[in-house]
Tab-separated table of C-alpha atoms in Angstrom:
chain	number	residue	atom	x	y	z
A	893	UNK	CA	1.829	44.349	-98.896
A	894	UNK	CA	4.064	41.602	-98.418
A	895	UNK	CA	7.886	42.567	-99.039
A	896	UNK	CA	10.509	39.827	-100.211
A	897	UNK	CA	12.198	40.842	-97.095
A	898	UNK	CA	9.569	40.611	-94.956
A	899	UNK	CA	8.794	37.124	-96.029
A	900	UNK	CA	12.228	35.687	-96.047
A	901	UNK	CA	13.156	37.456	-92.653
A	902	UNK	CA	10.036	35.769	-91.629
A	903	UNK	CA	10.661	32.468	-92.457
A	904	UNK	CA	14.588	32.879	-90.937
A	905	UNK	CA	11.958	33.630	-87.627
A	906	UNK	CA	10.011	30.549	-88.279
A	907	UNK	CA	12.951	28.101	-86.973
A	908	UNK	CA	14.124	30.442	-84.038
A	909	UNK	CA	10.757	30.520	-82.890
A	910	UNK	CA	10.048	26.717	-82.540
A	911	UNK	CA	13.797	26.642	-81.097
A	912	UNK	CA	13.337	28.898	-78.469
A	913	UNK	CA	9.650	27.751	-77.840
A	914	UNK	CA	11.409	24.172	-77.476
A	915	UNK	CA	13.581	25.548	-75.465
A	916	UNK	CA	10.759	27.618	-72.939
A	917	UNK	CA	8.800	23.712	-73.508
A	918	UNK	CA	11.839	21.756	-71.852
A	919	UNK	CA	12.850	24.571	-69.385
A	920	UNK	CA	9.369	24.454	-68.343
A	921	UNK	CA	9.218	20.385	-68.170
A	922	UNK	CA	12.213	20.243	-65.806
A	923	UNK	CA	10.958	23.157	-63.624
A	924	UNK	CA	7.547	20.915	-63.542
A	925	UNK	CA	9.968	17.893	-63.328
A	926	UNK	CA	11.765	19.432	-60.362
A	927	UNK	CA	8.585	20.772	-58.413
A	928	UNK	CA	7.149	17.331	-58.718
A	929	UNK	CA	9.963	15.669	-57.352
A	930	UNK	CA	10.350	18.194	-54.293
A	931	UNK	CA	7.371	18.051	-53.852
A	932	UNK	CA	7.421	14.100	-53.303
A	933	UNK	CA	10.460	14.522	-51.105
A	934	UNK	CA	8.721	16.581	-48.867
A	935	UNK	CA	5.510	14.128	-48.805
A	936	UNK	CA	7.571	11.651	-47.916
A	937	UNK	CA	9.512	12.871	-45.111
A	938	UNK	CA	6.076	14.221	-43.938
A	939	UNK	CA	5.018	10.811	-43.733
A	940	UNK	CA	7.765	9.385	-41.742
A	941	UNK	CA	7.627	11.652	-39.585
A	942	UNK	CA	3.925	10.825	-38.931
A	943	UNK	CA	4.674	7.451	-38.958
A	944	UNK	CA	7.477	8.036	-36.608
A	945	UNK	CA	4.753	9.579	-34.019
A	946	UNK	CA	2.100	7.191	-34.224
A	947	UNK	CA	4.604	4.431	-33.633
A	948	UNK	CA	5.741	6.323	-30.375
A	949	UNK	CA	2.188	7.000	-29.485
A	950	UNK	CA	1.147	3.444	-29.987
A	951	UNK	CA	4.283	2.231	-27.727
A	952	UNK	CA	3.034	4.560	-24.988
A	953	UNK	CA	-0.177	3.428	-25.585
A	954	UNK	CA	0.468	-0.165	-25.245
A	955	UNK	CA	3.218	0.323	-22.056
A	956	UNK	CA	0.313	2.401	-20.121
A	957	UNK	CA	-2.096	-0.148	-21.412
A	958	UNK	CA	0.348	-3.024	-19.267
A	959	UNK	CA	0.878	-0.878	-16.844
A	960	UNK	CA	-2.422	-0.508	-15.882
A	961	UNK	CA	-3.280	-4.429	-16.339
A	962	UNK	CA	-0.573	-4.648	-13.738
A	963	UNK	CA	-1.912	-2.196	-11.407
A	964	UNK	CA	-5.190	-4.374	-11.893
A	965	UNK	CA	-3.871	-7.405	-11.024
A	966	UNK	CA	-1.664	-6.284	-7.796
A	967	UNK	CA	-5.222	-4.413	-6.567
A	968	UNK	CA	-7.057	-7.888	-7.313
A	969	UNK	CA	-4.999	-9.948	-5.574
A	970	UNK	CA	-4.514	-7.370	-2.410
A	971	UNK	CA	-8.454	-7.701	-2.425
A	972	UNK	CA	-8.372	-10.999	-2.664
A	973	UNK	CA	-5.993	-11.507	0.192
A	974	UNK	CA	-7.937	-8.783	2.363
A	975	UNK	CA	-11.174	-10.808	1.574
A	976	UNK	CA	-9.528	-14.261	2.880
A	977	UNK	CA	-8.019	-12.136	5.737
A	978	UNK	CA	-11.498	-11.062	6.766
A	979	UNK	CA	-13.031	-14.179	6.220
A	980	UNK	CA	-10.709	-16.060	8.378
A	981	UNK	CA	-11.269	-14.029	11.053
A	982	UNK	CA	-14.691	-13.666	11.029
A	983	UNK	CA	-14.692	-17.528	11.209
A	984	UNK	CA	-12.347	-17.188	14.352
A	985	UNK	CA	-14.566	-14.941	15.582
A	986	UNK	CA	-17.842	-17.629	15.386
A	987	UNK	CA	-15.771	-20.118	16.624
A	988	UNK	CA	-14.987	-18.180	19.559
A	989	UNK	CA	-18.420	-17.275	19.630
A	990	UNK	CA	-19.042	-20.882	19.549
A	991	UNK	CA	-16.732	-22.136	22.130
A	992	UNK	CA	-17.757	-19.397	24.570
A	993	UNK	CA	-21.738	-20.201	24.008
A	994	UNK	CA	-21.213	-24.244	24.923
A	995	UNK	CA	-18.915	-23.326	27.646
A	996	UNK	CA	-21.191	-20.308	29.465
A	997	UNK	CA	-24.456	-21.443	28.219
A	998	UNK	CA	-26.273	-18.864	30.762
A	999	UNK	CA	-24.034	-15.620	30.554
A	1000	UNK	CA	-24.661	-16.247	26.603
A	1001	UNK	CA	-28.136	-16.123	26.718
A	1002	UNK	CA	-28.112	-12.903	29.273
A	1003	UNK	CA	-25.730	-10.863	27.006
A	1004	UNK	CA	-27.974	-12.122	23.922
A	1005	UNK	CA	-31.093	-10.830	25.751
A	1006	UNK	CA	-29.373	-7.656	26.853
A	1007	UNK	CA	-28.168	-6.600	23.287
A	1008	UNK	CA	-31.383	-7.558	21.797
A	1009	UNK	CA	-32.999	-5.062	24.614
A	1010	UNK	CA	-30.798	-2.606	23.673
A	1011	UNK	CA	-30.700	-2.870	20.150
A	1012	UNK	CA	-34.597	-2.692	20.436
A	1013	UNK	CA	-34.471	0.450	22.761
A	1014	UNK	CA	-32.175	2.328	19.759
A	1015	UNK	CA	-34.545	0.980	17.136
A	1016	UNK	CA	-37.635	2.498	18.449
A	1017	UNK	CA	-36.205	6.541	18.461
């Protein structure tokens, strides 16, 4: 069964076994250790490089977004001045209309009868 030998060789066994397995443990704990930690390295530059692109996509963002406010605003105020362009005009235009009518009371009221007859005539087809 069981030799002296065999038992005492075991037992010199014993301690090199829970030293080496001690050994495989913290070998094992700093491979872990390291994995973890280049791991987080490379989660981290991951995110600033993310972080990097969403700030340069919210700057373009934002610069189109004033851009386009500015656009905007020079297109209003073109309008705006085309409107008040028009609108002066057009109250040239009745005051011409105006002056004309009180100075050449008769010729007014033939071309106004001749347009509407005109204007009638096209109507009709």
């Amino acid at each position: 069964m069981n030799k002296p030998a065999d038992i005492a060789s075991s037992t010199v066994d014993r301690p090199n076994a829970a030293v080496r397995i001690e050994e495989g443990a913290e070998r094992v704990k700093q491979a872990t250790s390291h994995a973890v930690a280049s791991t987080k390295e490379a989660v981290d530059r991951a995110a600033d490089r993310v972080e990097e692109g969403l700030h340069r996509a919210t700057d373009k963002a934002a610069g189109a977004a004033t851009h386009a406010t500015e656009k905007a605003t020079e297109y209003g105020e073109r309008g705006r001045e085309a409107y008040d362009h028009a609108r002066d005009r057009a109250e040239d235009w009745v005051d011409q209309a105006r002056d004309y009518v009180r100075e050449k009371p008769l010729q007014s009221m033939a071309i106004a009868l001749g347009a509407g007859w005109l204007l009638g005539r096209l109507l009709r087809r």
